[in-house]
Tab-separated table of C-alpha atoms in Angstrom:
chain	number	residue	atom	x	y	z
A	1	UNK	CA	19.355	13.905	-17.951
A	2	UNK	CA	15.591	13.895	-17.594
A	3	UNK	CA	15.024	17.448	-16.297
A	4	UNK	CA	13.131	18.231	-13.247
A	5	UNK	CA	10.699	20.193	-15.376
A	6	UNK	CA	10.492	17.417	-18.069
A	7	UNK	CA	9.964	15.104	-14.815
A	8	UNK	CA	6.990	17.299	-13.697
A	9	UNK	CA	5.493	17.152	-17.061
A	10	UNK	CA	5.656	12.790	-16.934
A	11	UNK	CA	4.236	13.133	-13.520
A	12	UNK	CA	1.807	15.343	-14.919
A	13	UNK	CA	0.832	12.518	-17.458
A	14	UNK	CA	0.794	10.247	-15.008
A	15	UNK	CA	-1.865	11.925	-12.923
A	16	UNK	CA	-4.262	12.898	-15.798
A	17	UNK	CA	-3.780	9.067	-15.964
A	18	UNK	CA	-4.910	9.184	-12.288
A	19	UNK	CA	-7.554	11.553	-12.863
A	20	UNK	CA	-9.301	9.146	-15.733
A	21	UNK	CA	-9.260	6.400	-13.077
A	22	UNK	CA	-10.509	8.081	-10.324
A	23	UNK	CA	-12.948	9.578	-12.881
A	24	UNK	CA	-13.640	5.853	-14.082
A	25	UNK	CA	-13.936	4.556	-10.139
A	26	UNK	CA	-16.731	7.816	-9.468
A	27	UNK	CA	-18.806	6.424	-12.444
A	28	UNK	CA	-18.995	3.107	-10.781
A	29	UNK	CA	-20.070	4.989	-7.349
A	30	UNK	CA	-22.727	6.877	-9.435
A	31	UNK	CA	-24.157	3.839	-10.550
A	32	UNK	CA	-24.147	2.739	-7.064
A	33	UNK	CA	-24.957	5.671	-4.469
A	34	UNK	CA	-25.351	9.085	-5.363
A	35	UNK	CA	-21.916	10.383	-4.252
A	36	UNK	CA	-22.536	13.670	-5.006
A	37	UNK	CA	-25.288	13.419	-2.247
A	38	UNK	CA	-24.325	14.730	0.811
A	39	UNK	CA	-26.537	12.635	3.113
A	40	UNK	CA	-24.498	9.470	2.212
A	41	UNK	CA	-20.713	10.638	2.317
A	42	UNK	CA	-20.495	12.686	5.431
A	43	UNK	CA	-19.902	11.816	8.432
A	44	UNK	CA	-20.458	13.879	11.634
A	45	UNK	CA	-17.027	13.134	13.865
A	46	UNK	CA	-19.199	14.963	16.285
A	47	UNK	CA	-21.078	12.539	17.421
A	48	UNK	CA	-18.281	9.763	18.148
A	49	UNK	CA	-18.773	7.918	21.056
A	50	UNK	CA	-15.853	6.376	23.044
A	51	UNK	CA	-16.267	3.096	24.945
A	52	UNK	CA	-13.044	2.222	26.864
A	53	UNK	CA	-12.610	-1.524	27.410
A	54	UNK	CA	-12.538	-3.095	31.193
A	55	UNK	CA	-9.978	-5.403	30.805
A	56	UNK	CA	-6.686	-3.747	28.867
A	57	UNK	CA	-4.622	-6.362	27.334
A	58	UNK	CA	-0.986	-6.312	28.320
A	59	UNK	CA	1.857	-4.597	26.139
A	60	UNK	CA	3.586	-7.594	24.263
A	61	UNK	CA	7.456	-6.511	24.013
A	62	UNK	CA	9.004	-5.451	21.223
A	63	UNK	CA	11.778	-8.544	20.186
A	64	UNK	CA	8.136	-10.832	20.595
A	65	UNK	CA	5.670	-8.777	18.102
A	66	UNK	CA	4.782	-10.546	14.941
A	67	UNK	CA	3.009	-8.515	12.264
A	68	UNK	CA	-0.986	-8.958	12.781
A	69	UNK	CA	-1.043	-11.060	15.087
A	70	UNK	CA	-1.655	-8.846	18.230
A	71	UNK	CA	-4.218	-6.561	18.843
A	72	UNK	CA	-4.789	-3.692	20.464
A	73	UNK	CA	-8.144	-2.812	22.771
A	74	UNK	CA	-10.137	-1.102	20.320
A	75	UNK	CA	-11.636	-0.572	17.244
A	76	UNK	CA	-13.472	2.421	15.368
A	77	UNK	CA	-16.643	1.459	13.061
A	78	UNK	CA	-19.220	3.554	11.371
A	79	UNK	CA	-21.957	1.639	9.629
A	80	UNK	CA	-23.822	2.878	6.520
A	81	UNK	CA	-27.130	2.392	4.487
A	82	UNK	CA	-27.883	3.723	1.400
A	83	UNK	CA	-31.363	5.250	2.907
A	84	UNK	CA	-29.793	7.396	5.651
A	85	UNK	CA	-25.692	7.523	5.021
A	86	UNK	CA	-22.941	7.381	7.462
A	87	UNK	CA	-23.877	7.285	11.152
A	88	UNK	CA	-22.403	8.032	14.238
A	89	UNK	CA	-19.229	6.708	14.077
A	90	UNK	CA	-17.787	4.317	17.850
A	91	UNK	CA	-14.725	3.448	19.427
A	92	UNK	CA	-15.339	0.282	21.175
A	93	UNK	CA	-13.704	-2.458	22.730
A	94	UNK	CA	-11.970	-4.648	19.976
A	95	UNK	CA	-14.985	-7.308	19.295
A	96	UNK	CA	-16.060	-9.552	16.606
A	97	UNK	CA	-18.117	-8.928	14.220
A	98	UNK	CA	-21.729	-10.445	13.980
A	99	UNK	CA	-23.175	-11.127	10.429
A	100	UNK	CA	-25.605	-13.067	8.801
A	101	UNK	CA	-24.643	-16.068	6.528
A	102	UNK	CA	-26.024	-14.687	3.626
A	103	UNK	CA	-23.946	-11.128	4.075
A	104	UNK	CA	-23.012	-10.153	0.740
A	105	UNK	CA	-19.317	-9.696	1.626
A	106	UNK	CA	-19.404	-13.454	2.035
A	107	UNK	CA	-20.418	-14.243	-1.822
A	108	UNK	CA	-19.725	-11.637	-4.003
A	109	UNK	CA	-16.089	-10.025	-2.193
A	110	UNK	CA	-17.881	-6.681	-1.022
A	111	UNK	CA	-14.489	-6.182	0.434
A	112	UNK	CA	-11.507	-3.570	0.257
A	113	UNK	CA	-8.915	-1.961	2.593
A	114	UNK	CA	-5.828	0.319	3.425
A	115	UNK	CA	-2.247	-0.147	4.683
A	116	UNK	CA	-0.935	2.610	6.855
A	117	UNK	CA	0.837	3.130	9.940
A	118	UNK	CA	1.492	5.469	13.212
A	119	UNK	CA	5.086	6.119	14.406
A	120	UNK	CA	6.264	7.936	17.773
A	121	UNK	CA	9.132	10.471	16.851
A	122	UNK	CA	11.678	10.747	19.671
A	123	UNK	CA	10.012	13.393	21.836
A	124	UNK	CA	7.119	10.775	22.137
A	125	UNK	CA	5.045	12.696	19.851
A	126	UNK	CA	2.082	10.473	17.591
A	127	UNK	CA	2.545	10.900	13.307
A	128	UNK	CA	0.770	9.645	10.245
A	129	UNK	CA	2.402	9.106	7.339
A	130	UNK	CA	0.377	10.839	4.302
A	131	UNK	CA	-3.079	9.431	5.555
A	132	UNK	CA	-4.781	11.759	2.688
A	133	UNK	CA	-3.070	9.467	0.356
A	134	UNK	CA	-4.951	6.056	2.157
A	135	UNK	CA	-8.015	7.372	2.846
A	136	UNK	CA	-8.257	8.617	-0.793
A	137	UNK	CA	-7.535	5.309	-2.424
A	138	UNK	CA	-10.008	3.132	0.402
A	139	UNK	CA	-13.068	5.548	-1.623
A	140	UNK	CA	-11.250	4.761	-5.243
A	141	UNK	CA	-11.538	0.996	-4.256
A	142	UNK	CA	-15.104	1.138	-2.535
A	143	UNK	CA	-16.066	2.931	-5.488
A	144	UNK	CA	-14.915	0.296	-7.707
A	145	UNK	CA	-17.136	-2.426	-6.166
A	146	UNK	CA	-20.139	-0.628	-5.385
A	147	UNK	CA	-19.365	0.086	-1.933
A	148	UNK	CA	-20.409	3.677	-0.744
A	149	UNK	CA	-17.862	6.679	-0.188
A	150	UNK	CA	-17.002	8.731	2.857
A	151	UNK	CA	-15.647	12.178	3.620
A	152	UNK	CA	-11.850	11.737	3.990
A	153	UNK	CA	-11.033	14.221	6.056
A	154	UNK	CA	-13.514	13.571	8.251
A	155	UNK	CA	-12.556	9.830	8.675
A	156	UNK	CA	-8.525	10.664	9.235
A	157	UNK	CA	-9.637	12.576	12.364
A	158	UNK	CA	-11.611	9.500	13.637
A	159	UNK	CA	-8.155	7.679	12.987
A	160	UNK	CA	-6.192	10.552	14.439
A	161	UNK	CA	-8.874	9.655	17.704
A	162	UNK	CA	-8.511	5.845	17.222
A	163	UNK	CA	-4.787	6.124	17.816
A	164	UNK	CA	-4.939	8.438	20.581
A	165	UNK	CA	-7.144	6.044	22.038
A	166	UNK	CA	-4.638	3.088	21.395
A	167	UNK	CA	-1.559	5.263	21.698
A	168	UNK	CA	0.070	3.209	24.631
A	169	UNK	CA	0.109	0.398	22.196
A	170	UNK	CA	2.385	2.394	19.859
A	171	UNK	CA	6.498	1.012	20.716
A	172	UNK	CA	8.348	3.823	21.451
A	173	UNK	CA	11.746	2.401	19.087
A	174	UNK	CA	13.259	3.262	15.348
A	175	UNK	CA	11.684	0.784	13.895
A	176	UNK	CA	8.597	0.080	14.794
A	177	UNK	CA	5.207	1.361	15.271
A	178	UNK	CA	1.490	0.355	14.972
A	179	UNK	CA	-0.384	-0.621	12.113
A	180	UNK	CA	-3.411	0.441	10.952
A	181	UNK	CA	-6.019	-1.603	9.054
A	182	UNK	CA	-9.172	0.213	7.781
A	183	UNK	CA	-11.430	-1.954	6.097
A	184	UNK	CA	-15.229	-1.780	4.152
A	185	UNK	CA	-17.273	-4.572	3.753
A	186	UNK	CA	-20.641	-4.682	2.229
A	187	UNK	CA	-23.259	-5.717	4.945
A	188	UNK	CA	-26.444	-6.378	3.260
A	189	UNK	CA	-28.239	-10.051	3.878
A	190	UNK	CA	-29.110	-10.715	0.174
A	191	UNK	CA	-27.879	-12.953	-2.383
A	192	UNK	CA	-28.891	-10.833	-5.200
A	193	UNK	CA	-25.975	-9.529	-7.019
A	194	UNK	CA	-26.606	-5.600	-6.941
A	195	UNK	CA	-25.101	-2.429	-5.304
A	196	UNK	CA	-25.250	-3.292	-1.383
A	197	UNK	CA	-27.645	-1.147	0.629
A	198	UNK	CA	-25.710	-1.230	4.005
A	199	UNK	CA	-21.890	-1.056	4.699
A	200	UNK	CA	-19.534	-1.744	8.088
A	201	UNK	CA	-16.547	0.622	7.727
A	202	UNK	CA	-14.203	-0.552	10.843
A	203	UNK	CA	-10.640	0.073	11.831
A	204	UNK	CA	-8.153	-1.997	13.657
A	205	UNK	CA	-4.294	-1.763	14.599
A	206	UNK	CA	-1.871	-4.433	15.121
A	207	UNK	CA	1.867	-3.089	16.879
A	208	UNK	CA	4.371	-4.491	14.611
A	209	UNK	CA	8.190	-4.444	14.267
A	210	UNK	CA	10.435	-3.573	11.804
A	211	UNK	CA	9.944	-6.173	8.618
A	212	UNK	CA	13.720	-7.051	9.035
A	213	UNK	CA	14.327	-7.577	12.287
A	214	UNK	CA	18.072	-8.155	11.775
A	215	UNK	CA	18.091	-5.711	9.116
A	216	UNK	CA	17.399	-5.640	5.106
A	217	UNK	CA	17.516	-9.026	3.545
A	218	UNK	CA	17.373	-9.140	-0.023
A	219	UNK	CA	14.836	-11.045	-1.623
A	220	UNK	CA	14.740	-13.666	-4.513
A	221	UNK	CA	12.116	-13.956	-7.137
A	222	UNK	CA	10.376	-16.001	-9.651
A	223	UNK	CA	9.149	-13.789	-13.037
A	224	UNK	CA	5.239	-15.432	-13.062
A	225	UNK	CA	3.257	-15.675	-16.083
A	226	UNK	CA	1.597	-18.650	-15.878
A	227	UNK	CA	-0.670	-16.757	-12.857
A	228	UNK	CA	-1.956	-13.259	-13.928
A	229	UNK	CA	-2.121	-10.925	-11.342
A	230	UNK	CA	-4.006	-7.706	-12.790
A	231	UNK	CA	-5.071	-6.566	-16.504
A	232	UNK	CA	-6.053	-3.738	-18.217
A	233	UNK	CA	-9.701	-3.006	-17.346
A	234	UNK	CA	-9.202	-4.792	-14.185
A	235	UNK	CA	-9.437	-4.515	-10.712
A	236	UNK	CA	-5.416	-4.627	-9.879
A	237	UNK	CA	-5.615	-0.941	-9.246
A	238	UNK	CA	-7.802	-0.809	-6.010
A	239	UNK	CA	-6.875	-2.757	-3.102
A	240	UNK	CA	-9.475	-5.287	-2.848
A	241	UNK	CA	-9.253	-8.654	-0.578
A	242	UNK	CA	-10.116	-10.427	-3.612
A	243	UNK	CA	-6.681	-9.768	-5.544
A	244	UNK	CA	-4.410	-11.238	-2.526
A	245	UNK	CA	-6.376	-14.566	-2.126
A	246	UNK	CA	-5.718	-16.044	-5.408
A	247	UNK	CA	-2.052	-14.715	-5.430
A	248	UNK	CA	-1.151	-17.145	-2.217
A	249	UNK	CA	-0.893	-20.874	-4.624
A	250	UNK	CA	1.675	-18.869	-7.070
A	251	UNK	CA	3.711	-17.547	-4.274
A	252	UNK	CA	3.651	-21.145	-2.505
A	253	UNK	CA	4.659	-22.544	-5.828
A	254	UNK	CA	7.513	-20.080	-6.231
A	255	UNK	CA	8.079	-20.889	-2.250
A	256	UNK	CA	8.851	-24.579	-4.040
A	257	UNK	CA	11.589	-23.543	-6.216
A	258	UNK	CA	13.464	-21.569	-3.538
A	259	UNK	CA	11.956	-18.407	-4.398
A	260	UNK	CA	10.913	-15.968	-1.508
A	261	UNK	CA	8.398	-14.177	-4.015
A	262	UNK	CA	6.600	-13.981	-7.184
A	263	UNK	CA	7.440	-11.061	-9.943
A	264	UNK	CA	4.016	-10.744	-11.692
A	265	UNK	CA	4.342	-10.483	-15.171
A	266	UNK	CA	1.639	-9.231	-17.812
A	267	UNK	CA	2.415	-10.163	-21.483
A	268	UNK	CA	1.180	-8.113	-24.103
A	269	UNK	CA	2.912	-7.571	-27.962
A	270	UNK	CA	5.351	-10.154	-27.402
A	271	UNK	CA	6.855	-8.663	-24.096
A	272	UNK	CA	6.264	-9.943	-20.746
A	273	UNK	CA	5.968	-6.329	-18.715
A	274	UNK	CA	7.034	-6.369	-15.322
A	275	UNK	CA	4.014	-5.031	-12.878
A	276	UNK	CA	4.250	-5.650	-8.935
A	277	UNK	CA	6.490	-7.576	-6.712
A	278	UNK	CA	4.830	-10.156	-4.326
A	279	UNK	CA	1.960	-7.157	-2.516
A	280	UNK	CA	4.539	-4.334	-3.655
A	281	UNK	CA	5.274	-2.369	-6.274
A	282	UNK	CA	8.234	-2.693	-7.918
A	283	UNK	CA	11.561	-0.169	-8.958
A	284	UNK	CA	14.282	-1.197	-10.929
A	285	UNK	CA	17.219	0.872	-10.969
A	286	UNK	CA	19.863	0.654	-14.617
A	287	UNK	CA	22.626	2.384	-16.521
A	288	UNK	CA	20.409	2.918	-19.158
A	289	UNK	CA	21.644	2.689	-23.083
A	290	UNK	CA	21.933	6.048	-23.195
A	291	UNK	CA	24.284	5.941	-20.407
A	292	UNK	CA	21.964	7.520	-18.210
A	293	UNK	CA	21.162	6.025	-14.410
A	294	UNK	CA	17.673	5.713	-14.738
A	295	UNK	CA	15.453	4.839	-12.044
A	296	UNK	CA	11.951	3.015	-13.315
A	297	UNK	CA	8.770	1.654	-12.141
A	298	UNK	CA	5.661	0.467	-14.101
A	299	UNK	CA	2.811	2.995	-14.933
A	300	UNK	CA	-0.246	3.335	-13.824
A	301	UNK	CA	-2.084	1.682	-16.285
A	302	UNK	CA	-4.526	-0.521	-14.391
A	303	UNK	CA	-2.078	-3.351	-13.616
A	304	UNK	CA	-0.527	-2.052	-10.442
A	305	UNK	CA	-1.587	-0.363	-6.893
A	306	UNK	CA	-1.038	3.182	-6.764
A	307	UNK	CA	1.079	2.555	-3.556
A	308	UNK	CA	1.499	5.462	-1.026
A	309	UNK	CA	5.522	4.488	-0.793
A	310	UNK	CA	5.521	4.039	-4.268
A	311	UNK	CA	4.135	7.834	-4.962
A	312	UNK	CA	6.760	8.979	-2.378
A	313	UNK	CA	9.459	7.317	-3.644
A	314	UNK	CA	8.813	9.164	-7.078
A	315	UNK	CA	8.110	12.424	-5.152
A	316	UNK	CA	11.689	11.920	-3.519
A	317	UNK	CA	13.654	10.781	-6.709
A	318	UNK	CA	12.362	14.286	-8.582
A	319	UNK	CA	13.474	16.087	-5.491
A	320	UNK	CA	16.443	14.373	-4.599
A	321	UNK	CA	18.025	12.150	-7.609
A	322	UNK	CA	17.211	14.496	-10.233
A	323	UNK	CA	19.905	17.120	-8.937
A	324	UNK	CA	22.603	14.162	-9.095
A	325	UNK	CA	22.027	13.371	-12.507
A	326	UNK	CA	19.694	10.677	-12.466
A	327	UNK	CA	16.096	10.187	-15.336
A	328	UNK	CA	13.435	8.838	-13.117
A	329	UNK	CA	10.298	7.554	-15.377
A	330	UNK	CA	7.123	5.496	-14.782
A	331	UNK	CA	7.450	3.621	-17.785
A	332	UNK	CA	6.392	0.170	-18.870
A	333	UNK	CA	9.868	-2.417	-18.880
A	334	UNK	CA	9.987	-5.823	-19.495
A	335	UNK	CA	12.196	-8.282	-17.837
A	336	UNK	CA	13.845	-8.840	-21.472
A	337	UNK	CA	15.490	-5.158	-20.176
A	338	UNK	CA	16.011	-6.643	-16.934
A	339	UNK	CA	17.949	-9.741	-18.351
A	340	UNK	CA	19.699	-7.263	-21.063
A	341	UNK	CA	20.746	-5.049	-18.079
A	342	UNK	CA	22.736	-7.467	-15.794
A	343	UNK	CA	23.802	-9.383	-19.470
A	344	UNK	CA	25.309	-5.627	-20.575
A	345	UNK	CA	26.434	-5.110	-16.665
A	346	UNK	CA	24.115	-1.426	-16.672
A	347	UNK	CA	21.908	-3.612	-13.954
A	348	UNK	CA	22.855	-1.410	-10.702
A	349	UNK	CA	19.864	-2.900	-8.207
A	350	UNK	CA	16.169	-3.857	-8.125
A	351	UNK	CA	13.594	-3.270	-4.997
A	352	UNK	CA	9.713	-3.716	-4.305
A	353	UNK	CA	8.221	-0.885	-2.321
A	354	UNK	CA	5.224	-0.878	0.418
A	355	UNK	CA	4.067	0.190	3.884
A	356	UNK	CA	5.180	-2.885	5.219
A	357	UNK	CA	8.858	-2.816	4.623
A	358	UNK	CA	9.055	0.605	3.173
A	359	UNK	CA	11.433	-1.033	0.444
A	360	UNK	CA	12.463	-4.765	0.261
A	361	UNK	CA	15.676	-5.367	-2.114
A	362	UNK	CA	15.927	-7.732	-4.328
A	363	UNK	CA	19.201	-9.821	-5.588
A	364	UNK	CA	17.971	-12.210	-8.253
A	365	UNK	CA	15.237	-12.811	-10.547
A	366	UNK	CA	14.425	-16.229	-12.016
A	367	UNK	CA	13.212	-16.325	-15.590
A	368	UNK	CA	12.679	-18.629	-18.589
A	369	UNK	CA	15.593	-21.513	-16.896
A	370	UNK	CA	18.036	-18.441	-16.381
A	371	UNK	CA	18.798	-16.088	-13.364
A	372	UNK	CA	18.940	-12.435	-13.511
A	373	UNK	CA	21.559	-10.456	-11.234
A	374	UNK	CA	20.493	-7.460	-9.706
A	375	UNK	CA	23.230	-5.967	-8.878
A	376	UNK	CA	23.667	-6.525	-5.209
A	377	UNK	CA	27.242	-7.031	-4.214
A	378	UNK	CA	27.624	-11.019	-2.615
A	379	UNK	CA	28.124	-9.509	0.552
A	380	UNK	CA	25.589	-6.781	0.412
A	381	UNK	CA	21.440	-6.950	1.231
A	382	UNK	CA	20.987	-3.623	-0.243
A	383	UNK	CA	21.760	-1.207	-2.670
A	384	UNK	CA	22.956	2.664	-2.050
A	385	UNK	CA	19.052	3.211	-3.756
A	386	UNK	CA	16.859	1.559	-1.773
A	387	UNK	CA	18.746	2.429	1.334
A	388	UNK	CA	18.958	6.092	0.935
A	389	UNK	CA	15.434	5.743	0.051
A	390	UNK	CA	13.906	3.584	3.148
A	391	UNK	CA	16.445	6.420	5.202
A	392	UNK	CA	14.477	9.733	3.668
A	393	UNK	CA	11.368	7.706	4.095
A	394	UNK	CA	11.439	6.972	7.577
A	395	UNK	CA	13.399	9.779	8.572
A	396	UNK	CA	9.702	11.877	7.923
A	397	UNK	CA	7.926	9.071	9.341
A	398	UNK	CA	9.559	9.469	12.741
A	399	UNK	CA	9.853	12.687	12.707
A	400	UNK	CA	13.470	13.466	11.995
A	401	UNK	CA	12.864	15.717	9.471
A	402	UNK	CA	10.045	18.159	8.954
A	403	UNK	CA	7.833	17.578	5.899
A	404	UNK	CA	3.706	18.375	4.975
A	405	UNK	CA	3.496	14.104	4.847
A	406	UNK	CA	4.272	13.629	8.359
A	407	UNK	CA	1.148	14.219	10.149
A	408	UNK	CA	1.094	15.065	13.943
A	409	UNK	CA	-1.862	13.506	16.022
């Protein structure tokens, strides 16, 4: 058994690994905007000005919400320029947005964005769930593309205000909640290619239901190397518009064999390493050949998000698995060990994680004209993994159980 303290130190790797990438992402914003310049990362929460709209849309009901589809009434937006910074940031009426033609968003993908959601607990109270981890990663990924950075904290309270604003959109059920979209775009009319001198920073929500509305439904998928997702060096580390556009003809092409999704696949040294699931990351969970249960997911090497659900489920599994006997790693696999695993029968179940579904099981895996089991049981759509996790998960999300990552609003 991997011991909890040998499980620290790994994590500890793991986020010096962090720490050079972040470092990496703050030499791109130096090169860009002076981050260490006050004047262009604060904003003043102060001076937020609320504009209620006149004509409230009505509540859609629960059993008829489809995820982003429906809006709510507002939005928040703070716009930037590289002369004066951040300015006062507005909660208007949900609007469009009006931009030139030549907007550099347009040509170049001056373009990133978050994931996150807010829940009602059963007393009807508002939470976050880890919004320091979001709002961390959107200035990682603006940083990346020359986009300017903002003062986190400063920007959950705006959201913490956003929702308030919007809270009657929020469904009061298990299951469901509202979704929250924060998105930078470069806004400078130029078609230069350079660091742009202006910036729209805007938030939206959508109300959504629970991904399975008739519960978990395990997943098939096709192993993909003949589309690369991310590489070393990349840009498959910050979540930027432009790696989900060219991931859509794979997926439809995987639709076409009877797969639901794609498992991206980066070969290197004669393995074909397994990265992300579909938009999630991705946990496999074996007997391992040491006759260990190990549960695994890929590094953080570049290739993969840093997902929020991802970090939790790791923060969980040393907490919680550890105890039982379990090694938990972020290590790099290949689906060779996949195949090996279900070929050996040490394959116990496979899941992708995100904010979406919170953790979306998966029973087979198709790969070089063969089919890897993952463990699921015929009659089964999850394993005793995935559900304990997406339990513990939501169980802080709503408020069922007190814990520093559920944040009240």
């Amino acid at each position: 058994m991997l011991s909890s303290c040998g499980f620290r130190s790994a994590r500890a790797a793991s986020r010096s690994l962090r720490l050079v990438n972040g470092s990496q992402s703050r030499c791109y914003a130096i090169a860009a905007h002076d981050v260490s310049n006050p004047k262009l990362t604060t904003i003043d929460t102060s001076k937020l000005t609320i504009t209620k709209t006149t004509t409230p849309k009505e509540l859609i009901p629960n059993d008829e919400l489809v995820f982003g589809k429906h809006f709510t009434d507002h939005m928040l937006s703070l716009e930037w320029t590289a002369t004066d910074g951040w300015q006062a940031p507005r909660i208007t009426p949900y609007q469009n947005l009006s931009l030139d033609p030549a907007t550099c968003v347009f040509h170049y993908a001056f373009e990133c964005f978050e994931g996150m959601k807010a829940y009602k607990d059963e007393k009807g109270n508002v939470r976050l769930f880890r919004p320091d981890k979001n709002m961390a990663r959107l200035n990682r990924s603006s940083a990346r593309i020359a986009l300017p950075n903002f003062d986190a904290n400063a920007m959950i309270d705006l959201v913490k205000q956003f929702v308030k604003t919007d809270e009657r959109f929020i469904p009061a059920a298990r299951g469901y909640s509202l979704y929250l979209r924060p998105t930078m775009i470069g806004t400078q009319r130029t078609l230069g290619v350079g660091p742009p001198g202006s910036a729209l920073l805007y938030t939206i929500a959508s109300p959504v239901g629970p991904y399975y509305p008739t519960g978990f439904k395990a997943v098939s998928l096709e192993a993909t190397t003949y589309a690369v997702r991310a590489w070393p060096g990349g840009v498959g580390n910050s979540k930027l518009g432009a790696n989900y556009a060219p991931c859509i003809v794979p997926q439809m092409q995987a639709a076409s064999r009877g797969f639901h999704q794609n498992l991206w696949l980066f070969e290197e040294g004669g393995e074909e390493w397994v990265t992300e699931v579909g938009t999630m990351n991705l946990f496999a969970a074996i007997v391992n050949k040491d006759g260990k249960k190990e549960l695994m997911t890929a590094p953080l090497d570049g290739t993969i998000l840093e997902g929020v659900t991802r970090d939790s489920i790791l923060e969980l599994a040393l907490e919680r698995l550890i105890p039982e006997g379990w090694e938990v790693n972020e290590r790099r696999f290949s689906v060779r060990e996949l195949a090996e695993a279900d070929k050996e029968g040490r394959m116990l179940e496979v899941f992708g994680a995100g904010t979406a579904a919170v953790v979306s099981p998966v029973r087979n895996i198709g790969w070089r004209d063969s089919m890897i089991n993952c463990g699921l049981e015929a009659d089964k759509e999850a394993g005793p993994i995935a559900q304990r996790m997406k339990d513990w998960i939501e169980g802080i999300q709503y408020g069922d159980e007190a814990h520093p990552w559920s944040f009240k609003v």
